[in-house]
mmCIF file of C-alpha atoms and ligand atoms in Angstrom:
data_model
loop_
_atom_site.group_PDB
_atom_site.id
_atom_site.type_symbol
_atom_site.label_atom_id
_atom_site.label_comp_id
_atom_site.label_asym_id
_atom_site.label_seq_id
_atom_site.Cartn_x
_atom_site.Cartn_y
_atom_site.Cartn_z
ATOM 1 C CA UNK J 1336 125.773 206.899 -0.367
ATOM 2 C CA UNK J 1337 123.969 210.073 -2.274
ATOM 3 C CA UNK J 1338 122.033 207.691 -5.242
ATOM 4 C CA UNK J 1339 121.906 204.236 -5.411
ATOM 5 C CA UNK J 1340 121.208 203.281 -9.874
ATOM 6 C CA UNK J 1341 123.940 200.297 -10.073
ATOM 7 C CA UNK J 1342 126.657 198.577 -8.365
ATOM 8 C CA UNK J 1343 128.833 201.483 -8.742
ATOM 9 C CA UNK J 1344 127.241 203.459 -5.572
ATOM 10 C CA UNK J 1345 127.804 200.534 -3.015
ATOM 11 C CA UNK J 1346 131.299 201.092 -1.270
ATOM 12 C CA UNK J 1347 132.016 196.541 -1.657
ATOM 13 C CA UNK J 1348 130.405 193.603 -1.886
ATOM 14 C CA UNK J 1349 131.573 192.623 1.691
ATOM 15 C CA UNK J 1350 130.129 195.512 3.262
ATOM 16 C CA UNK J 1351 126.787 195.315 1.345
ATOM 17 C CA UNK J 1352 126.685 191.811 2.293
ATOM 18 C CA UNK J 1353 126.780 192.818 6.205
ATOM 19 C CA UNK J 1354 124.638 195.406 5.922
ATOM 20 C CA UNK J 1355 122.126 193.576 4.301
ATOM 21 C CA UNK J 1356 122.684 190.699 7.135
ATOM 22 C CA UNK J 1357 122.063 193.185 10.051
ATOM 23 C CA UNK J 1358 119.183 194.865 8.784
ATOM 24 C CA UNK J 1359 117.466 191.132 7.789
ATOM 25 C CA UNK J 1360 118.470 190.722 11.794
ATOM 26 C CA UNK J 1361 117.251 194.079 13.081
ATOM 27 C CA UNK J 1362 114.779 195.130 10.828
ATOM 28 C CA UNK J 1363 113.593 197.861 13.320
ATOM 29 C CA UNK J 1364 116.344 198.856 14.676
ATOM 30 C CA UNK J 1365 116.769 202.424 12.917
ATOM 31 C CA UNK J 1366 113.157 203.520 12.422
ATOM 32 C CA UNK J 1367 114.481 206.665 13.977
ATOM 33 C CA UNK J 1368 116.609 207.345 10.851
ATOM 34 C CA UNK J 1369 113.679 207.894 8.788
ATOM 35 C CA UNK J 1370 111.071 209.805 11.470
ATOM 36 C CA UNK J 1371 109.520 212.575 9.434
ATOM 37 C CA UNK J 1372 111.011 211.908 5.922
ATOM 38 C CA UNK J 1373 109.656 210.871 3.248
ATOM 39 C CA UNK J 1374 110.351 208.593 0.248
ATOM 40 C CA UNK J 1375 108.260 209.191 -3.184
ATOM 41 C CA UNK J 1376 108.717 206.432 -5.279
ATOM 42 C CA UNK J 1377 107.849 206.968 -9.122
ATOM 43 C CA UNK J 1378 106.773 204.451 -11.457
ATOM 44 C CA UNK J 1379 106.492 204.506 -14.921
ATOM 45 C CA UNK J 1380 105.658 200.944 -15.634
ATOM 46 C CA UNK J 1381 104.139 198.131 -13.651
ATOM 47 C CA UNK J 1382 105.320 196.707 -10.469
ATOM 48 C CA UNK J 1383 103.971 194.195 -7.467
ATOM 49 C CA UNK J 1384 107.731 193.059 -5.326
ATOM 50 C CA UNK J 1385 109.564 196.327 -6.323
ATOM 51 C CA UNK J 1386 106.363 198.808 -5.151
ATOM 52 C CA UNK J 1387 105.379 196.587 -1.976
ATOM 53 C CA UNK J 1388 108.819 195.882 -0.985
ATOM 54 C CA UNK J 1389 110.806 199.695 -1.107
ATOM 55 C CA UNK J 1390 107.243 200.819 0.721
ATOM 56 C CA UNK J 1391 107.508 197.971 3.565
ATOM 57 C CA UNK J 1392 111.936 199.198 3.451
ATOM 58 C CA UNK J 1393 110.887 202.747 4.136
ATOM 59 C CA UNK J 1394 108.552 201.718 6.689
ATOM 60 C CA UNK J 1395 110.384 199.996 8.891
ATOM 61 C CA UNK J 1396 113.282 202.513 8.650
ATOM 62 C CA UNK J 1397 110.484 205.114 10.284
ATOM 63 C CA UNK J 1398 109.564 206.625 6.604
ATOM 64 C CA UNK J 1399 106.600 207.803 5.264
ATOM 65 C CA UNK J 1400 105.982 206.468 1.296
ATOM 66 C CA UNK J 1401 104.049 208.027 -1.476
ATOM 67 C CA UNK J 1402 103.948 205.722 -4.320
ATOM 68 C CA UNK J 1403 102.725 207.515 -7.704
ATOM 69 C CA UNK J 1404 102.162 205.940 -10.853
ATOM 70 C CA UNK J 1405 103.030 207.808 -13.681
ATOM 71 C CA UNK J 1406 100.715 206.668 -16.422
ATOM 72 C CA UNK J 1407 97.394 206.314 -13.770
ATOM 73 C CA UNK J 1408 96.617 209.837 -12.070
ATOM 74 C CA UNK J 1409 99.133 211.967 -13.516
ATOM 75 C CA UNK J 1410 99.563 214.088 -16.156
ATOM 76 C CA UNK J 1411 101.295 212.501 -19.252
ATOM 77 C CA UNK J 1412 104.604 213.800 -19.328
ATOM 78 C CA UNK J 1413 107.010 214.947 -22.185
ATOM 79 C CA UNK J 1414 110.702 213.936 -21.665
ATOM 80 C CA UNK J 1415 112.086 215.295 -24.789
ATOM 81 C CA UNK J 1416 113.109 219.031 -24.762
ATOM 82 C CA UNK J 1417 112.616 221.783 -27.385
ATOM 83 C CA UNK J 1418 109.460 219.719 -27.914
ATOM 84 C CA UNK J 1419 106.455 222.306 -29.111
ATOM 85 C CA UNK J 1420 104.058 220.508 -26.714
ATOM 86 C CA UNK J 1421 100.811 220.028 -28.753
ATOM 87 C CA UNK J 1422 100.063 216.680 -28.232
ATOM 88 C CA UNK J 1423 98.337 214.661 -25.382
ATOM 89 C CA UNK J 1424 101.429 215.654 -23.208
ATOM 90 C CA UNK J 1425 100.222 218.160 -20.709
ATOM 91 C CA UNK J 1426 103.390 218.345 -18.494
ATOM 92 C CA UNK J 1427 107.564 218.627 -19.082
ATOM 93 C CA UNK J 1428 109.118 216.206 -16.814
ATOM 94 C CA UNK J 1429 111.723 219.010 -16.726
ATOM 95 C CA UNK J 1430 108.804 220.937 -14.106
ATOM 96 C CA UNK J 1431 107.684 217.520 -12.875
ATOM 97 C CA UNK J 1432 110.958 216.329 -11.168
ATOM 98 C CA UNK J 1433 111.645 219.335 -8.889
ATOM 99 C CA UNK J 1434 108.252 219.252 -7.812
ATOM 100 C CA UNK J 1435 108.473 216.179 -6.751
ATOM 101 C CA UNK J 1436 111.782 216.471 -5.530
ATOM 102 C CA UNK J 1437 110.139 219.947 -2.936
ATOM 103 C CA UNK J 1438 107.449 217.058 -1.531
ATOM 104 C CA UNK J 1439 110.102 214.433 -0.392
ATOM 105 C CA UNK J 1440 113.286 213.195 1.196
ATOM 106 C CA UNK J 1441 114.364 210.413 -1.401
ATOM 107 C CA UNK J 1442 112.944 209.697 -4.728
ATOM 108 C CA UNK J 1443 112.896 205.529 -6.332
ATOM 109 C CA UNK J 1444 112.197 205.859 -9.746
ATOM 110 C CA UNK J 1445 111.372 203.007 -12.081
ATOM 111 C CA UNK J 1446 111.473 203.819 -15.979
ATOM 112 C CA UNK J 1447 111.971 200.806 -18.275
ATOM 113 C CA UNK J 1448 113.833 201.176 -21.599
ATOM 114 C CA UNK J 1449 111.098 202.706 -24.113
ATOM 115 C CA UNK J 1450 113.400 200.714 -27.390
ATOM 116 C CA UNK J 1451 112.519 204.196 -29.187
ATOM 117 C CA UNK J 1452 116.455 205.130 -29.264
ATOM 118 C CA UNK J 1453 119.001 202.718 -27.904
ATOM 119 C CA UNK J 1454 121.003 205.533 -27.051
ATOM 120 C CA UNK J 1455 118.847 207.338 -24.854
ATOM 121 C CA UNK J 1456 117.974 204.357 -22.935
ATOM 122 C CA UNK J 1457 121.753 203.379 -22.729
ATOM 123 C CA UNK J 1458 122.443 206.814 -21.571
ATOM 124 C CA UNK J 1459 119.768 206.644 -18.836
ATOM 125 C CA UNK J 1460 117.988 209.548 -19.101
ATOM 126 C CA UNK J 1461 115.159 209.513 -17.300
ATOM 127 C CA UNK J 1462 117.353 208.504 -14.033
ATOM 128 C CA UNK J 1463 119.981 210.914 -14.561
ATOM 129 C CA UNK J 1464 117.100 213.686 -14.883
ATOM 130 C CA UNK J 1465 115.750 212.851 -11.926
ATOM 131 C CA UNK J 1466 119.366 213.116 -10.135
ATOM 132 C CA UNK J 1467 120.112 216.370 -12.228
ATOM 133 C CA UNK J 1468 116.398 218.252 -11.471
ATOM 134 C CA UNK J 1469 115.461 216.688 -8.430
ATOM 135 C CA UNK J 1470 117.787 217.845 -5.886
ATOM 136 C CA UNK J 1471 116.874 214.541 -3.789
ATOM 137 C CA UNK J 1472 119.085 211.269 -3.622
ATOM 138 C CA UNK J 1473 117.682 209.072 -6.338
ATOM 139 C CA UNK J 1474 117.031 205.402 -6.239
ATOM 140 C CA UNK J 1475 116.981 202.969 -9.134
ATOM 141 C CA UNK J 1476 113.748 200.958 -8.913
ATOM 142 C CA UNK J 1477 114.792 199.574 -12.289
ATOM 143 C CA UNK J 1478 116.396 201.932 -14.620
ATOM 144 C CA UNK J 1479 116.712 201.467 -18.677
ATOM 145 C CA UNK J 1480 119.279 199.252 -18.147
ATOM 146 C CA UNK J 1481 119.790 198.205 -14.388
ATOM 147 C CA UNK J 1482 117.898 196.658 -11.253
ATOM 148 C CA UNK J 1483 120.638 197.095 -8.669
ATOM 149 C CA UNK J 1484 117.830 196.795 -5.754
ATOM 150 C CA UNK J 1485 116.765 193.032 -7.386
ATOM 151 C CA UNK J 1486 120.737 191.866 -8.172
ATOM 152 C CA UNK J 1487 121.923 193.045 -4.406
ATOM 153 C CA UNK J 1488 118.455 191.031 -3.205
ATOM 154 C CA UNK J 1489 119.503 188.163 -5.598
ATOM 155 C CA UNK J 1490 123.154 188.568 -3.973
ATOM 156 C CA UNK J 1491 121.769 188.509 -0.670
ATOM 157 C CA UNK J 1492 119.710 184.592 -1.745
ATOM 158 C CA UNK J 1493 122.722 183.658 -3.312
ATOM 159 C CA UNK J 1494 124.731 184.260 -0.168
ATOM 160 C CA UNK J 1495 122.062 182.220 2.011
ATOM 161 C CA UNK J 1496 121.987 179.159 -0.049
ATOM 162 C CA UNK J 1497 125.541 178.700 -0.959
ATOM 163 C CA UNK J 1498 127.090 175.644 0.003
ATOM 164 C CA UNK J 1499 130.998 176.240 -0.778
ATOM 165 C CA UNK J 1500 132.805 179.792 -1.085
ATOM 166 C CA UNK J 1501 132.924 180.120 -4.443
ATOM 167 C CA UNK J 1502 129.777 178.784 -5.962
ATOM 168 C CA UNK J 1503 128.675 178.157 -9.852
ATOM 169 C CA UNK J 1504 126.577 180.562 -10.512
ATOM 170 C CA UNK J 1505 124.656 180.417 -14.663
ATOM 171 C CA UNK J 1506 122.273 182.989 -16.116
ATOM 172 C CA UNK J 1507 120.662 181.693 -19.179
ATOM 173 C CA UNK J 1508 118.529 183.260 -21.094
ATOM 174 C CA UNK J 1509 114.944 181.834 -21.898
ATOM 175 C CA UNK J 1510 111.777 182.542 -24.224
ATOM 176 C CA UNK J 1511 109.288 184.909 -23.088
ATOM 177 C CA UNK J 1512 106.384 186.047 -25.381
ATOM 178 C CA UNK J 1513 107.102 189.699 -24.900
ATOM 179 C CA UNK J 1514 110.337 192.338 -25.321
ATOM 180 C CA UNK J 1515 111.726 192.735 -22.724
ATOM 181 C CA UNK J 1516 114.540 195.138 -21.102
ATOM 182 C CA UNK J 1517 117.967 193.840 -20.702
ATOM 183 C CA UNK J 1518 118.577 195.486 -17.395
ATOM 184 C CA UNK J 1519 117.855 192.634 -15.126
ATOM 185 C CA UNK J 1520 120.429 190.443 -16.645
ATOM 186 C CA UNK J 1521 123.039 193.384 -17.410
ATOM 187 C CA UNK J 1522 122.841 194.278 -13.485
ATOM 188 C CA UNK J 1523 123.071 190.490 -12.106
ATOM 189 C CA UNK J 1524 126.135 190.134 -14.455
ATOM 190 C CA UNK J 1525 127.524 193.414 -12.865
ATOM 191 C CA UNK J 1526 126.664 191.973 -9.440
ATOM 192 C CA UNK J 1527 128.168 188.595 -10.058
ATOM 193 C CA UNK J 1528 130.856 189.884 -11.470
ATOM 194 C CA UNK J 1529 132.035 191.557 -8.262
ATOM 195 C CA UNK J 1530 131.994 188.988 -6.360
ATOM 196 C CA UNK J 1531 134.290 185.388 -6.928
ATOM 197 C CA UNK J 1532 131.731 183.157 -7.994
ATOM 198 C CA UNK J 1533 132.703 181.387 -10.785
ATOM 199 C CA UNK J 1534 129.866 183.188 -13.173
ATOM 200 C CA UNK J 1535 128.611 182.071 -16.513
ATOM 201 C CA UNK J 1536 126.097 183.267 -18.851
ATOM 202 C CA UNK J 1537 124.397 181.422 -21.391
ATOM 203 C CA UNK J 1538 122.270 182.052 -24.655
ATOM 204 C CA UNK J 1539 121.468 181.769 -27.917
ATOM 205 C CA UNK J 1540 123.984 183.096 -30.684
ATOM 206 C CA UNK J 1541 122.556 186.892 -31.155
ATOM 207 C CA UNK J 1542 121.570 188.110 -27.508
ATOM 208 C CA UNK J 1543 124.871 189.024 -26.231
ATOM 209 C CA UNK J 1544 124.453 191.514 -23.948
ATOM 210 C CA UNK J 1545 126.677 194.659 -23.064
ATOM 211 C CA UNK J 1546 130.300 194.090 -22.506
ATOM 212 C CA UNK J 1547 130.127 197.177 -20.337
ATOM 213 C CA UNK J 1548 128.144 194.209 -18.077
ATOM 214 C CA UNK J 1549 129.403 191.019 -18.752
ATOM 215 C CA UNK J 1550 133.096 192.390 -18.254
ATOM 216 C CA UNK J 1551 134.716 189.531 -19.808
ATOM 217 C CA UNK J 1552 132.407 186.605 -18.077
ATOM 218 C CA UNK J 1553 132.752 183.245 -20.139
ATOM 219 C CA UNK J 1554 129.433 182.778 -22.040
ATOM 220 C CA UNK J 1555 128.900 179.556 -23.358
ATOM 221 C CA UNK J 1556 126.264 179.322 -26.309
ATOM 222 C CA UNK J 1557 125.534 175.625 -25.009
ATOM 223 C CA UNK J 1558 123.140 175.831 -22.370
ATOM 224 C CA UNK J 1559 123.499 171.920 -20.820
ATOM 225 C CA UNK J 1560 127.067 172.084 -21.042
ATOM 226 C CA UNK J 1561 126.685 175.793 -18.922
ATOM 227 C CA UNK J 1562 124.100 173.654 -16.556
ATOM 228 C CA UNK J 1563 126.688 171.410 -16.020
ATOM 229 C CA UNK J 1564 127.854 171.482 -12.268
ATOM 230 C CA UNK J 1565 125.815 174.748 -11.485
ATOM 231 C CA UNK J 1566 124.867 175.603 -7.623
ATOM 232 C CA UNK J 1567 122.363 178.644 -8.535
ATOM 233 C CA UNK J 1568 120.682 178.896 -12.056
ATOM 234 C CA UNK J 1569 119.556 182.371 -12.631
ATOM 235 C CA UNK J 1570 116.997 182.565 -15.724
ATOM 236 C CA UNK J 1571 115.811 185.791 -17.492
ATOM 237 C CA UNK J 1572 114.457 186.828 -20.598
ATOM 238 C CA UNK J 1573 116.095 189.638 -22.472
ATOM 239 C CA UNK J 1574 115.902 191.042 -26.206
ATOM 240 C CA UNK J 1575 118.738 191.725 -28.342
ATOM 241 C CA UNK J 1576 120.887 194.072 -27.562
ATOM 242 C CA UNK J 1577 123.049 194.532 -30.453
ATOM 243 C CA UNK J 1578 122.379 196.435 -33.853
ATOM 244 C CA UNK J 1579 119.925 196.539 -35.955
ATOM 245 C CA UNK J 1580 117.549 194.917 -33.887
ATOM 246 C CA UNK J 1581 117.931 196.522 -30.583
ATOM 247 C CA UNK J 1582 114.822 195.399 -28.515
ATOM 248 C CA UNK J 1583 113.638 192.591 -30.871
ATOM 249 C CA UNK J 1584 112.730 189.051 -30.106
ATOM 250 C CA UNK J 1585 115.191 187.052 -32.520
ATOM 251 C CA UNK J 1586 114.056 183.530 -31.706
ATOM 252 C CA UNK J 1587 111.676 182.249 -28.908
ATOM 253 C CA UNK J 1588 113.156 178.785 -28.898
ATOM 254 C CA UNK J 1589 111.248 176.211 -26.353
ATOM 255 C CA UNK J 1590 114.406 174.505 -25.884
ATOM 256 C CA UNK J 1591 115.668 177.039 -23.705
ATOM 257 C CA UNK J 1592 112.946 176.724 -21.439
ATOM 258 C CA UNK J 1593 114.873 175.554 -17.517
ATOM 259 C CA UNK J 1594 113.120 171.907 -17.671
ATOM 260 C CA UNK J 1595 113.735 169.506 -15.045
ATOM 261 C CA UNK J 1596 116.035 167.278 -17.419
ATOM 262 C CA UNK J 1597 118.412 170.382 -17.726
ATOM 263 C CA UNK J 1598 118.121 171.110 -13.521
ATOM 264 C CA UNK J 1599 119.295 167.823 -13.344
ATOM 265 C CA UNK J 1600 122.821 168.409 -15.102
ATOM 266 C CA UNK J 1601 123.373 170.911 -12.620
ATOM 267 C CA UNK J 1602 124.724 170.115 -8.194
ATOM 268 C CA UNK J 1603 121.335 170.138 -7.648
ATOM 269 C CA UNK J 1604 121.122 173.765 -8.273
ATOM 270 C CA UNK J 1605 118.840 176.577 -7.073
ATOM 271 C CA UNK J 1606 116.596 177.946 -9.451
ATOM 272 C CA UNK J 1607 116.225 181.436 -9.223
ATOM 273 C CA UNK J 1608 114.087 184.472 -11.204
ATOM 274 C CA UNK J 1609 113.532 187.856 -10.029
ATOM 275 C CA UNK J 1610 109.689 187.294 -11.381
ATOM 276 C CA UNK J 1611 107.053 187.860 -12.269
ATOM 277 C CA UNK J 1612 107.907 184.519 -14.728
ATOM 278 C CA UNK J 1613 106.156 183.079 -17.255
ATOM 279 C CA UNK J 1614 105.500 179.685 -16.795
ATOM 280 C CA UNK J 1615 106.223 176.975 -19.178
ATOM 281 C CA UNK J 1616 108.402 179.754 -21.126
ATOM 282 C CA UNK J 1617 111.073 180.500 -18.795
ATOM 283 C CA UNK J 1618 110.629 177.870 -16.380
ATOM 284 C CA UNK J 1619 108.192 174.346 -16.225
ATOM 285 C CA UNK J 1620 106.057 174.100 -13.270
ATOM 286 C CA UNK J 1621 107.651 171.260 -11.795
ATOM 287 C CA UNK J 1622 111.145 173.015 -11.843
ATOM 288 C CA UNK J 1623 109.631 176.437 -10.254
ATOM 289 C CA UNK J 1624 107.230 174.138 -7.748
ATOM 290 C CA UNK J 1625 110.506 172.239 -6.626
ATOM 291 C CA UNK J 1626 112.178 172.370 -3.318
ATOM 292 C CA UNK J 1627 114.978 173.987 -5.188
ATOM 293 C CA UNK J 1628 112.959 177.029 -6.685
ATOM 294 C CA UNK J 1629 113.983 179.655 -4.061
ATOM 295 C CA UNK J 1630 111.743 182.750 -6.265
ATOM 296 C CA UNK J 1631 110.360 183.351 -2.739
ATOM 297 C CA UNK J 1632 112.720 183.562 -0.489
ATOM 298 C CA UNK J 1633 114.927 185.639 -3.789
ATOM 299 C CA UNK J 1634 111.695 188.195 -3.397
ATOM 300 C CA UNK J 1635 111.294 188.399 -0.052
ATOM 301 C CA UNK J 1636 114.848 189.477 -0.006
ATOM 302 C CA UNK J 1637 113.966 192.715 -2.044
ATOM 303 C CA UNK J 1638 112.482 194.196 1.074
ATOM 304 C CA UNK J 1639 115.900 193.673 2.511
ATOM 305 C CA UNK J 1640 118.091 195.025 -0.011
ATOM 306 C CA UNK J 1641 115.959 197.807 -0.600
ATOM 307 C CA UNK J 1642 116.384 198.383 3.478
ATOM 308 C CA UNK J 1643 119.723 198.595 3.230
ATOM 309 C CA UNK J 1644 120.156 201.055 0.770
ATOM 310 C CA UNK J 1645 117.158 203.129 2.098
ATOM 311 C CA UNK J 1646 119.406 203.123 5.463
ATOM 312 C CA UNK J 1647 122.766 204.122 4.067
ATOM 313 C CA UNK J 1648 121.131 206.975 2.202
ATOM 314 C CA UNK J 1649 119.163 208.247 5.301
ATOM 315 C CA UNK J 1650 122.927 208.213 7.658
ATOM 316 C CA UNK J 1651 123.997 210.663 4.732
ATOM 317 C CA UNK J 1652 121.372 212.739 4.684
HETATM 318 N N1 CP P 2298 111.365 191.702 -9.756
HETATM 319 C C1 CP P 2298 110.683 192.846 -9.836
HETATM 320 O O1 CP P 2298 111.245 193.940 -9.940
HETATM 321 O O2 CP P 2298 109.336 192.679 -9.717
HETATM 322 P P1 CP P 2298 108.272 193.810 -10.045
HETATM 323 O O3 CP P 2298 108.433 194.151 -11.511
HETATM 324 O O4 CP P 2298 106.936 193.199 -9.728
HETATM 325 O O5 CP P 2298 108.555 195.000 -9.191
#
């Protein structure tokens, strides 16, 4: 593996699957993979699992982390070019990345989409500037539109917790106060859809997301009747995707909120989230305080994913 930014890099599900099993197993056993490299991991935006988890990954591979945060330390950067740069931006990113790239081994890079141009974001520009410039495999800590290392962690859960082959597995949206990206649900669709889970998505009429993503999933516009014999339910916010109102909150319905009325439609499903999660938005405090929320375990597993890839991109180096 030479980047990791979406489904597409791992080589199958299966494999991932085992790999992810023996590192969960063995979580020291290859710390002489990483002796004397180094992993930089970028952020533009926020982060608590993604930061703490890819540092404690490259740790126990042998690694040494640098975690820099764009927008606290640095100098503001300009990602446009042909840009006359008289504003507050005192750096090109088109200088920034190889520099980076000169310090390290392997670069993570989170950079949300900005909603400025749907294209650009859907283009990924950032991340495929950072594999263009940096000269440095290139990890997706959560890309415009994907979080491969949270779906292959969510994978991961899911596999843990199943209780037949082929379980239901329903991502429906819910409210949230805030815009948000739709990369977290465009990647778990990706995910789930590589796998043969019988996969739904549910939401309200005006949030479909990418076909690119959903690849032909059913989506049912009736959440209870999606609920309705579920093993995992997978809830995330996400703001419209289609035109005109690309990144815009159409309605913030409360009856979307995962209640424990609607858990109990389901085979006594899992409730899932990637988090963080707003409570009593997404999900009521009973449901996420039940002995069926497995958000914990579902996190914990992001040290694990992000272990795995980490590995597979050190035996190529
Ligand atoms: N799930 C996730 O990526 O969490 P952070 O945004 O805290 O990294």
């Amino acid at each position: 593996m030479r980047n990791f930014t979406s489904v597409n890099d791992i080589e199958s599900i299966k494999r991932a699957i085992e790999n992810a099993k023996y590192v969960k197993e063995n979580p020291f056993a290859d710390q002489h993979l990483g002796k004397n490299k180094t992993i930089m991991l970028i952020f533009f935006n926020s982060s608590l699992r993604t930061r703490l988890s890819t540092q404690k990954a490259a740790l126990n591979l042998g690694m040494n982390a640098i975690v820099l945060d764009i927008n606290q330390g640095a100098w503001k950067l300009e990602t446009e070019r042909g840009v006359i740069m008289d504003g507050d931006k005192s750096e090109h990113i088109l200088e920034a990345i190889p520099v980076i790239g000169s310090y390290c081994d392997i670069i993570g890079v989170r950079s949300f989409a900005k909603f400025e141009k749907k294209s650009d974001d859907y283009e990924e520009v950032i991340i495929n500037q950072f594999i263009k410039y940096s000269g440095r495999p290139v990890i997706s800590l959560e890309s415009a539109t994907v979080h491969p290392l949270q779906s292959y962690a969510d994978l991961i859960t899911i596999e843990e917790y199943k209780k037949c082959e082929k379980p239901k597995v329903v991502l429906t949206w819910a409210p949230h106060p805030k815009s948000l990206p739709q990369a977290v649900a465009n990647s778990f669709s990706e995910w789930m859809n590589r796998t043969d889970y019988e996969f739904v998505i549910t939401h309200p009429k005006g949030y479909e997301l990418d076909e690119k993503f959903v690849q032909g999933a059913r989506v049912e516009y009736d959440q209870e009747k999606a609920f309705e014999g579920a093993d995992f339910i997978y809830a995330k916010n996400w703001s419209v995707y289609q035109d005109p109102n690309y990144g815009k909150i159409l309605c913030n319905d409360p009856d979307w909120t995962v209640d424990s009325r609607k858990m109990s439609l389901t085979n006594n499903a899992y409730f899932m989230h990637c988090l963080p999660v707003r409570r009593n938005m997404i999900v009521t405090d009973e449901v996420i305080e039940s002995q069926q929320s497995i958000v914990i375990p579902e996190a914990a597993n992001r040290v694990v994913s992000a272990q795995a890839v980490i590995k597979e991109i050190l035996l190529g180096l």
